[in-house]
Amino acid sequence: MKIEFCTEPNTYRITLADPPLNILDIAMLEELRDALARVSPDRHVLIIDAKGEKAFSAGASVQDHVAETVAVMLHNFHDCFRMLSRLDIVTVALVRGLALGGGCELAMACDFVLASDRATFGQPEINLGVFPPVAAYQLSRLGSPRKGLELLLTGESLDAAAAERLGLVNAVFPAAEFDARAGEWLQRLYRQSASSLRFAKRAFRLAQSTDRSADFDERLAKVERLYLDELMKSSDANEGLAAFMEKRKPAWTGR
């Protein structure tokens, strides 16, 4: 099992359980999708965390990007985000280490992100000649769009403090105190009515857009088609992925 699921008095907890990197391969994504389907609106919070101190998740599996599996991988991956976008329950990501690529997207998909001061966030996909479809949506809406585009196009990473300044992270705690401090932060939600939290979250979404989940679905579908029908048919995307797996520098052609 690569995903652990448990129910606690105030929370559901989904744990990425394939350390040290918690890579989001097809098998883990299927388990994650199944776990999300078990979440009901009868708790205060859904927590998504990860085993190990090195990484929340270092991202989606590059090996699953080959022609035979990329469509299945992307479908499973995006299914998880569609499910998260429809949840009325408050969602919180606990990030202790690397949150890169798909791992960063997963953290950003939650309503709140609590980070250790050792956490790192980034979307390095451009270094492989591809782009992250979900992050293209997220970074156009979270914080400054100009900074979001910079992160998308440079592949550079941010430490937790910088991510907090940009509004990508809600709070940063010292690693040695992370569990206790995150628990204290969560108590602010636990003391409220669970049903009122859900109504307030729905109201916030309505204020953002007439139907935020439909907007996400529609826009993600367009980005997904761009990814599969155009990007993955380009020479450079396939060269970048091959170079990563072969541990060499890519030879870009611009095509």
XYZ file of C-alpha atoms in Angstrom:
255
model
C 0.000 0.000 0.000
C 1.296 3.433 -0.979
C -1.517 5.402 0.661
C -2.689 5.202 4.251
C -6.175 6.349 5.235
C -7.510 6.838 8.732
C -10.326 8.581 10.567
C -9.680 10.684 13.669
C -12.146 12.568 15.912
C -12.024 15.791 13.869
C -10.319 14.661 10.699
C -9.810 12.305 7.868
C -6.118 11.755 7.193
C -4.590 10.609 3.906
C -0.870 9.847 4.110
C 1.468 9.386 1.163
C 3.326 6.312 2.375
C 6.097 5.543 -0.097
C 9.139 7.378 1.320
C 11.668 8.775 0.837
C 10.244 10.630 -2.201
C 6.561 9.594 -2.226
C 6.511 9.600 -6.028
C 2.994 9.885 -7.454
C 3.039 6.929 -9.843
C -0.048 5.336 -11.366
C -0.446 2.868 -8.492
C -0.265 5.584 -5.825
C -2.648 7.816 -7.747
C -5.214 5.010 -7.945
C -4.945 4.513 -4.185
C -5.178 8.260 -3.606
C -8.313 8.448 -5.728
C -9.859 5.585 -3.747
C -8.977 7.275 -0.457
C -10.526 10.583 -1.537
C -13.719 8.719 -2.425
C -13.960 7.622 1.235
C -14.042 11.192 2.562
C -17.472 12.306 3.768
C -18.640 15.743 4.958
C -18.816 14.660 8.603
C -15.495 15.920 9.963
C -13.834 19.309 10.292
C -10.828 18.682 8.081
C -9.161 16.369 5.592
C -5.408 16.323 6.245
C -3.020 15.229 3.520
C 0.471 14.484 4.788
C 3.358 12.174 3.995
C 5.725 9.713 5.614
C 9.378 10.648 5.915
C 11.143 13.940 6.452
C 12.737 14.227 2.998
C 9.682 14.788 0.843
C 5.977 15.429 0.966
C 6.200 14.294 -2.653
C 8.892 14.849 -5.276
C 6.229 14.701 -7.977
C 4.603 12.500 -10.559
C 6.520 9.536 -11.954
C 8.618 10.487 -14.983
C 8.643 6.814 -15.978
C 4.843 6.971 -16.330
C 5.193 9.786 -18.884
C 6.103 7.382 -21.697
C 3.681 7.132 -24.615
C 2.096 3.889 -23.393
C 1.073 5.236 -19.971
C 1.024 9.048 -20.050
C -2.705 9.304 -20.818
C -3.610 6.912 -17.980
C -1.239 8.662 -15.572
C -2.607 12.110 -16.420
C -6.221 10.918 -16.193
C -5.656 9.393 -12.734
C -3.679 12.425 -11.605
C -6.324 14.898 -12.701
C -9.126 12.756 -11.280
C -7.599 13.282 -7.831
C -7.626 17.061 -8.308
C -11.179 17.071 -9.610
C -12.238 15.157 -6.501
C -10.354 17.547 -4.219
C -11.916 20.567 -5.928
C -15.417 19.235 -5.213
C -14.931 18.522 -1.504
C -16.845 20.769 0.884
C -14.739 19.592 3.828
C -11.757 21.838 4.596
C -8.475 20.383 3.265
C -5.040 20.960 4.790
C -1.636 19.849 3.461
C 1.171 19.256 5.976
C 4.477 19.684 4.149
C 7.710 18.773 5.904
C 10.154 18.402 3.003
C 10.206 18.614 -0.777
C 6.950 19.440 -2.534
C 7.968 19.429 -6.171
C 6.055 18.988 -9.406
C 2.919 16.976 -8.750
C 3.694 17.096 -5.039
C 3.587 20.880 -5.091
C 0.362 20.765 -7.101
C -1.187 18.395 -4.550
C -0.265 20.672 -1.651
C -1.525 23.771 -3.487
C -4.824 22.006 -4.250
C -5.620 21.987 -0.527
C -7.385 24.927 1.110
C -4.502 25.463 3.533
C -0.803 24.580 3.483
C 1.232 24.316 6.696
C 4.956 23.925 6.092
C 8.098 23.048 7.990
C 10.908 25.574 7.671
C 12.753 22.812 5.803
C 10.074 22.542 3.110
C 10.744 23.416 -0.524
C 8.160 24.152 -3.203
C 8.607 24.182 -6.964
C 7.451 23.177 -10.427
C 10.599 21.894 -12.186
C 8.740 20.281 -15.108
C 9.980 22.884 -17.617
C 13.509 21.501 -17.098
C 12.256 18.259 -18.681
C 10.626 20.047 -21.600
C 7.069 19.736 -20.262
C 4.747 21.803 -18.059
C 2.460 20.997 -15.103
C -1.203 21.296 -16.194
C -2.704 21.703 -12.717
C -0.043 24.201 -11.639
C -0.717 26.251 -14.776
C -4.221 26.731 -13.361
C -3.150 27.130 -9.724
C -0.302 29.594 -10.249
C -2.508 31.843 -12.390
C -4.780 32.267 -9.367
C -2.677 31.904 -6.213
C -0.658 34.981 -5.342
C 0.777 37.111 -8.134
C 0.124 35.779 -11.665
C 3.419 37.293 -12.816
C 5.331 35.421 -10.127
C 3.337 32.297 -10.881
C 4.345 32.455 -14.529
C 7.968 32.980 -13.484
C 7.865 29.828 -11.356
C 6.223 27.908 -14.195
C 8.753 29.013 -16.838
C 11.986 28.906 -14.820
C 11.412 25.723 -12.815
C 13.040 27.385 -9.815
C 12.126 26.341 -6.286
C 11.114 28.381 -3.244
C 11.892 27.800 0.401
C 8.999 27.799 2.832
C 9.466 31.413 3.899
C 9.396 32.664 0.299
C 6.329 30.524 -0.425
C 4.596 32.081 2.592
C 5.424 35.603 1.392
C 3.848 34.809 -1.978
C 0.691 33.520 -0.327
C 1.251 29.899 -1.357
C 1.671 28.773 2.270
C -0.427 29.754 5.292
C 2.123 29.201 8.053
C 5.720 28.020 8.508
C 6.872 26.258 11.681
C 10.315 25.090 12.849
C 10.855 21.455 11.869
C 11.457 20.361 15.470
C 8.113 21.854 16.525
C 6.132 21.159 13.378
C 3.654 18.570 14.641
C 2.831 20.497 17.816
C 2.562 23.883 16.081
C 0.484 22.477 13.212
C -1.794 20.861 15.780
C -2.260 24.198 17.516
C -3.062 25.859 14.180
C -5.658 23.196 13.390
C -7.333 23.682 16.769
C -8.612 27.016 15.438
C -10.729 25.005 12.988
C -11.651 22.184 15.354
C -13.292 24.592 17.814
C -15.747 25.683 15.099
C -18.859 23.875 13.897
C -17.877 21.336 11.221
C -21.041 22.048 9.226
C -20.522 25.813 9.462
C -16.975 25.416 8.132
C -18.365 23.594 5.107
C -21.003 26.275 4.472
C -18.418 29.035 4.844
C -16.082 27.283 2.397
C -18.906 26.954 -0.123
C -19.753 30.631 0.325
C -16.122 31.588 -0.305
C -16.114 29.542 -3.507
C -19.347 31.140 -4.678
C -17.848 34.567 -4.075
C -14.806 33.608 -6.164
C -16.831 32.319 -9.081
C -20.314 31.129 -9.919
C -19.091 27.533 -9.907
C -15.433 27.130 -9.030
C -15.324 23.340 -9.474
C -16.936 23.590 -12.929
C -14.470 26.339 -13.842
C -11.603 24.102 -12.722
C -12.952 21.116 -14.688
C -13.443 23.118 -17.865
C -10.067 24.819 -17.786
C -8.183 21.695 -16.724
C -9.775 19.731 -19.588
C -8.447 22.277 -22.087
C -4.962 22.219 -20.542
C -5.010 18.410 -20.479
C -5.776 18.292 -24.224
C -2.922 20.724 -24.891
C -0.611 18.484 -22.846
C -1.560 15.195 -24.514
C -2.373 16.306 -28.072
C 0.366 18.888 -28.606
C 3.058 18.945 -25.921
C 3.545 15.162 -25.759
C 3.847 15.039 -29.559
C 6.674 17.584 -29.575
C 10.301 16.529 -29.982
C 11.572 18.488 -27.003
C 9.061 17.061 -24.520
C 10.044 13.519 -25.417
C 13.741 14.444 -25.447
C 13.524 16.045 -22.012
C 11.802 13.042 -20.459
C 14.226 10.613 -22.121
C 17.216 12.657 -20.966
C 15.951 12.603 -17.377
C 15.533 8.839 -17.378
C 18.910 8.365 -19.101
C 20.580 10.788 -16.646
C 21.981 13.094 -19.318
C 21.575 16.707 -20.404
C 18.750 17.226 -22.926
C 19.523 18.412 -26.432
C 16.759 20.899 -27.215
C 15.757 21.581 -30.821
C 12.883 23.995 -30.192
C 10.386 21.635 -31.832
